[in-house]
Amino acid sequence: MSSVYLVTFRFRPDTYDEAFHHLNDRVREAAESTPGYRGRDYWEDPASDECLVVYYWDSLEALGEFAAHPDHREAKRRWEEWYDGYEVTVSEVVDRYGEGFDDTSGP
């Protein structure tokens, strides 16, 4: 298995406005156009109003390139406008196994 890095973005949304949606689209485009980006998964927990986005990356260098993107940096600066809280965890995948999912799930 080649290296895969996960960035888990856990957040509790507040109110989204037009500026959020515009910036969020730009951040998504920046991630998707960064070499080494492998995709993402998204979950919501209605009981807690928390959301979880897991981004998959080939390398820490690719992740660093995305993290330095001006739109991503702007979103980080403005988080309090749209979230009640957030947490980011960066992890290296050392193994992956299981059955019952098609080839399109995960990285």
Short mmCIF file of C-alpha atoms in Angstrom, two decimals:
data_model
loop_
_atom_site.label_atom_id
_atom_site.label_comp_id
_atom_site.label_asym_id
_atom_site.label_seq_id
_atom_site.Cartn_x
_atom_site.Cartn_y
_atom_site.Cartn_z
CA MET A 1 0.00 0.00 0.00
CA SER A 2 1.39 3.39 -0.96
CA SER A 3 1.32 6.19 1.58
CA VAL A 4 -1.99 7.87 2.19
CA TYR A 5 -2.58 10.74 4.56
CA LEU A 6 -5.97 11.64 5.97
CA VAL A 7 -7.04 15.06 7.10
CA THR A 8 -10.14 14.78 9.22
CA PHE A 9 -12.06 18.04 9.50
CA ARG A 10 -14.68 17.83 12.26
CA PHE A 11 -16.93 20.84 12.67
CA ARG A 12 -20.18 22.14 14.06
CA PRO A 13 -21.78 24.44 11.47
CA ASP A 14 -23.38 27.73 12.32
CA THR A 15 -25.04 29.92 9.67
CA TYR A 16 -23.75 29.83 6.10
CA ASP A 17 -24.09 32.91 3.94
CA GLU A 18 -23.32 33.63 0.29
CA ALA A 19 -19.71 34.50 1.14
CA PHE A 20 -19.26 31.09 2.78
CA HIS A 21 -20.61 29.19 -0.21
CA HIS A 22 -18.43 31.17 -2.61
CA LEU A 23 -15.27 30.65 -0.54
CA ASN A 24 -16.10 27.00 0.15
CA ASP A 25 -16.40 26.33 -3.59
CA ARG A 26 -13.02 27.98 -4.18
CA VAL A 27 -11.40 25.94 -1.40
CA ARG A 28 -12.84 22.72 -2.82
CA GLU A 29 -11.54 23.63 -6.29
CA ALA A 30 -8.11 24.41 -4.82
CA ALA A 31 -7.98 21.01 -3.10
CA GLU A 32 -9.16 19.12 -6.18
CA SER A 33 -6.60 20.84 -8.40
CA THR A 34 -3.66 20.17 -6.07
CA PRO A 35 -1.47 17.30 -7.30
CA GLY A 36 -1.65 14.52 -4.72
CA TYR A 37 -5.31 15.08 -3.77
CA ARG A 38 -7.12 11.71 -3.81
CA GLY A 39 -10.67 12.62 -2.79
CA ARG A 40 -12.89 13.10 0.23
CA ASP A 41 -15.75 11.59 2.21
CA TYR A 42 -18.42 13.50 4.14
CA TRP A 43 -20.68 12.53 7.05
CA GLU A 44 -23.26 14.35 9.16
CA ASP A 45 -24.53 13.37 12.60
CA PRO A 46 -28.05 14.79 13.00
CA ALA A 47 -28.06 14.00 16.73
CA SER A 48 -25.07 16.26 17.46
CA ASP A 49 -25.20 18.61 14.45
CA GLU A 50 -21.54 17.75 13.85
CA CYS A 51 -20.05 17.09 10.43
CA LEU A 52 -16.95 15.20 9.42
CA VAL A 53 -15.01 15.56 6.18
CA VAL A 54 -12.09 13.24 5.50
CA TYR A 55 -9.66 14.36 2.80
CA TYR A 56 -7.20 11.87 1.28
CA TRP A 57 -3.69 12.94 0.20
CA ASP A 58 -0.69 11.17 -1.36
CA SER A 59 1.87 13.07 0.71
CA LEU A 60 2.38 15.65 3.40
CA GLU A 61 3.96 17.85 0.73
CA ALA A 62 0.72 17.81 -1.29
CA LEU A 63 -1.25 18.62 1.85
CA GLY A 64 1.17 21.45 2.63
CA GLU A 65 0.74 22.89 -0.85
CA PHE A 66 -3.02 22.95 -0.37
CA ALA A 67 -2.74 24.36 3.17
CA ALA A 68 -0.70 27.28 1.79
CA HIS A 69 -3.29 28.12 -0.87
CA PRO A 70 -4.65 31.68 -0.33
CA ASP A 71 -8.31 30.58 -0.38
CA HIS A 72 -7.67 27.91 2.24
CA ARG A 73 -5.77 30.37 4.40
CA GLU A 74 -8.67 32.85 4.11
CA ALA A 75 -11.17 30.17 5.15
CA LYS A 76 -9.05 29.32 8.19
CA ARG A 77 -8.92 33.00 9.19
CA ARG A 78 -12.69 33.39 8.88
CA TRP A 79 -13.85 30.14 10.53
CA GLU A 80 -15.71 31.88 13.37
CA GLU A 81 -18.12 33.44 10.83
CA TRP A 82 -19.51 30.01 9.86
CA TYR A 83 -18.65 27.39 12.50
CA ASP A 84 -19.38 27.00 16.19
CA GLY A 85 -16.23 24.90 16.49
CA TYR A 86 -13.81 22.79 14.50
CA GLU A 87 -10.99 20.29 14.88
CA VAL A 88 -8.44 19.03 12.35
CA THR A 89 -6.54 15.75 12.68
CA VAL A 90 -3.80 14.67 10.26
CA SER A 91 -3.04 10.93 10.14
CA GLU A 92 -0.97 8.50 8.10
CA VAL A 93 -2.75 5.33 7.04
CA VAL A 94 -0.61 2.31 7.90
CA ASP A 95 -3.10 -0.36 6.83
CA ARG A 96 -6.51 -0.74 5.26
CA TYR A 97 -8.66 -3.86 4.99
CA GLY A 98 -12.26 -5.03 4.93
CA GLU A 99 -14.98 -6.38 2.70
CA GLY A 100 -18.31 -5.25 1.30
CA PHE A 101 -17.42 -1.87 -0.18
CA ASP A 102 -16.95 -1.20 -3.87
CA ASP A 103 -13.70 0.17 -5.27
CA THR A 104 -14.97 3.79 -5.21
CA SER A 105 -15.13 4.07 -1.41
CA GLY A 106 -12.14 5.69 0.27
CA PRO A 107 -8.85 6.64 -1.32
#
